[in-house]
Amino acid sequence: MKRSQRETEDWVAGAVLRHYALLEIRAMAGRRRPLKIWPDDDFVACIRWLADLCDNMPFTPRPQPWWDRKAPKRRFAYAWEVAGPLGQRWIVDTLAKNGMPWTPPTRADL
């Protein structure tokens, strides 16, 4: 699927998501409750999950080197693949809430 010129670039989406994750982590630590999408009330596990999720996201505009033939076609491909259904839902919902058009990577982008 071809991405629109107006779509948010992967590294921008990653930077925004990392920022929002930090805000969510701070809020969870303060109120001692996890995100609404989290399946139980273990806010510490939710904080760890969100930190791990965002650790894989691109957040700088560095292009992939031409000699790295195994590099994914999209910089967000690996982070999307390992995020799992819950992480993918958080990513899409967070970007949508902030009015950032973004199309998730597909298997062809790996």
Short mmCIF file of C-alpha atoms in Angstrom, two decimals:
data_model
loop_
_atom_site.label_atom_id
_atom_site.label_comp_id
_atom_site.label_asym_id
_atom_site.label_seq_id
_atom_site.Cartn_x
_atom_site.Cartn_y
_atom_site.Cartn_z
CA MET A 1 0.00 0.00 0.00
CA LYS A 2 1.42 3.36 -1.04
CA ARG A 3 1.54 5.92 1.73
CA SER A 4 0.14 9.40 1.27
CA GLN A 5 2.41 12.45 1.13
CA ARG A 6 0.43 13.88 4.07
CA GLU A 7 1.00 10.87 6.29
CA THR A 8 3.15 11.09 9.37
CA GLU A 9 6.65 9.72 8.81
CA ASP A 10 7.61 6.70 10.89
CA TRP A 11 10.32 8.49 12.87
CA VAL A 12 7.94 11.34 13.74
CA ALA A 13 5.28 8.85 14.83
CA GLY A 14 7.89 7.04 16.95
CA ALA A 15 9.03 10.28 18.61
CA VAL A 16 5.45 11.31 19.40
CA LEU A 17 4.58 7.86 20.74
CA ARG A 18 7.66 7.83 22.97
CA HIS A 19 6.64 11.20 24.37
CA TYR A 20 3.07 10.07 25.04
CA ALA A 21 4.34 6.84 26.60
CA LEU A 22 6.42 8.89 29.03
CA LEU A 23 3.36 10.94 29.96
CA GLU A 24 1.28 7.77 30.39
CA ILE A 25 3.98 6.14 32.52
CA ARG A 26 4.16 9.21 34.76
CA ALA A 27 0.37 9.21 35.12
CA MET A 28 0.22 5.47 35.89
CA ALA A 29 2.92 5.78 38.54
CA GLY A 30 1.06 8.67 40.16
CA ARG A 31 -2.44 7.23 40.17
CA ARG A 32 -1.34 3.59 40.61
CA ARG A 33 -3.64 2.38 37.85
CA PRO A 34 -2.77 0.99 34.41
CA LEU A 35 -3.96 2.15 31.01
CA LYS A 36 -7.62 1.50 30.23
CA ILE A 37 -6.67 -1.06 27.58
CA TRP A 38 -4.56 -3.08 30.04
CA PRO A 39 -6.18 -6.46 30.88
CA ASP A 40 -5.70 -6.33 34.67
CA ASP A 41 -4.85 -3.87 37.47
CA ASP A 42 -1.06 -4.44 37.57
CA PHE A 43 0.11 -0.92 36.76
CA VAL A 44 3.81 -1.81 37.22
CA ALA A 45 3.56 -4.49 34.53
CA CYS A 46 1.77 -1.99 32.29
CA ILE A 47 4.53 0.59 32.83
CA ARG A 48 7.19 -2.00 31.94
CA TRP A 49 5.22 -3.11 28.86
CA LEU A 50 4.82 0.46 27.59
CA ALA A 51 8.50 1.25 28.17
CA ASP A 52 9.52 -1.92 26.30
CA LEU A 53 7.10 -1.13 23.49
CA CYS A 54 8.53 2.32 22.93
CA ASP A 55 12.15 1.23 23.21
CA ASN A 56 11.86 -0.31 19.72
CA MET A 57 10.40 2.74 17.97
CA PRO A 58 12.35 4.92 15.56
CA PHE A 59 12.67 8.52 16.69
CA THR A 60 15.33 10.11 14.51
CA PRO A 61 15.22 10.91 10.78
CA ARG A 62 18.26 8.78 9.90
CA PRO A 63 17.84 7.03 6.55
CA GLN A 64 18.71 3.36 6.22
CA PRO A 65 22.22 2.86 4.83
CA TRP A 66 22.33 1.62 1.25
CA TRP A 67 24.70 -1.22 2.15
CA ASP A 68 22.36 -2.68 4.76
CA ARG A 69 20.25 -4.89 2.51
CA LYS A 70 18.52 -6.57 5.44
CA ALA A 71 17.19 -3.29 6.77
CA PRO A 72 13.38 -3.08 6.76
CA LYS A 73 11.76 -1.00 4.04
CA ARG A 74 10.05 1.02 6.78
CA ARG A 75 11.80 2.03 9.96
CA PHE A 76 8.73 1.21 12.06
CA ALA A 77 8.37 -2.36 10.71
CA TYR A 78 10.20 -4.13 13.54
CA ALA A 79 8.51 -2.13 16.31
CA TRP A 80 5.10 -2.85 14.76
CA GLU A 81 5.85 -6.55 14.37
CA VAL A 82 6.92 -7.08 18.00
CA ALA A 83 4.22 -4.81 19.48
CA GLY A 84 1.54 -7.48 19.34
CA PRO A 85 -2.19 -6.74 19.14
CA LEU A 86 -2.34 -4.67 22.35
CA GLY A 87 0.67 -2.56 21.41
CA GLN A 88 -0.57 -2.08 17.87
CA ARG A 89 -3.91 -0.92 19.24
CA TRP A 90 -2.18 1.58 21.55
CA ILE A 91 -0.04 2.89 18.68
CA VAL A 92 -2.96 3.40 16.29
CA ASP A 93 -5.25 4.87 18.95
CA THR A 94 -2.62 7.29 20.27
CA LEU A 95 -1.74 8.61 16.82
CA ALA A 96 -5.42 8.88 15.83
CA LYS A 97 -6.27 10.80 19.04
CA ASN A 98 -3.58 13.29 18.10
CA GLY A 99 -4.77 13.72 14.51
CA MET A 100 -1.71 12.10 12.97
CA PRO A 101 -2.53 10.10 9.82
CA TRP A 102 -0.31 7.03 9.72
CA THR A 103 -0.53 3.66 8.00
CA PRO A 104 0.94 0.69 9.87
CA PRO A 105 3.66 -1.33 8.13
CA THR A 106 2.80 -4.62 6.46
CA ARG A 107 4.78 -7.86 6.28
CA ALA A 108 6.12 -6.66 2.92
CA ASP A 109 7.83 -3.76 4.74
CA LEU A 110 10.01 -6.13 6.79
#
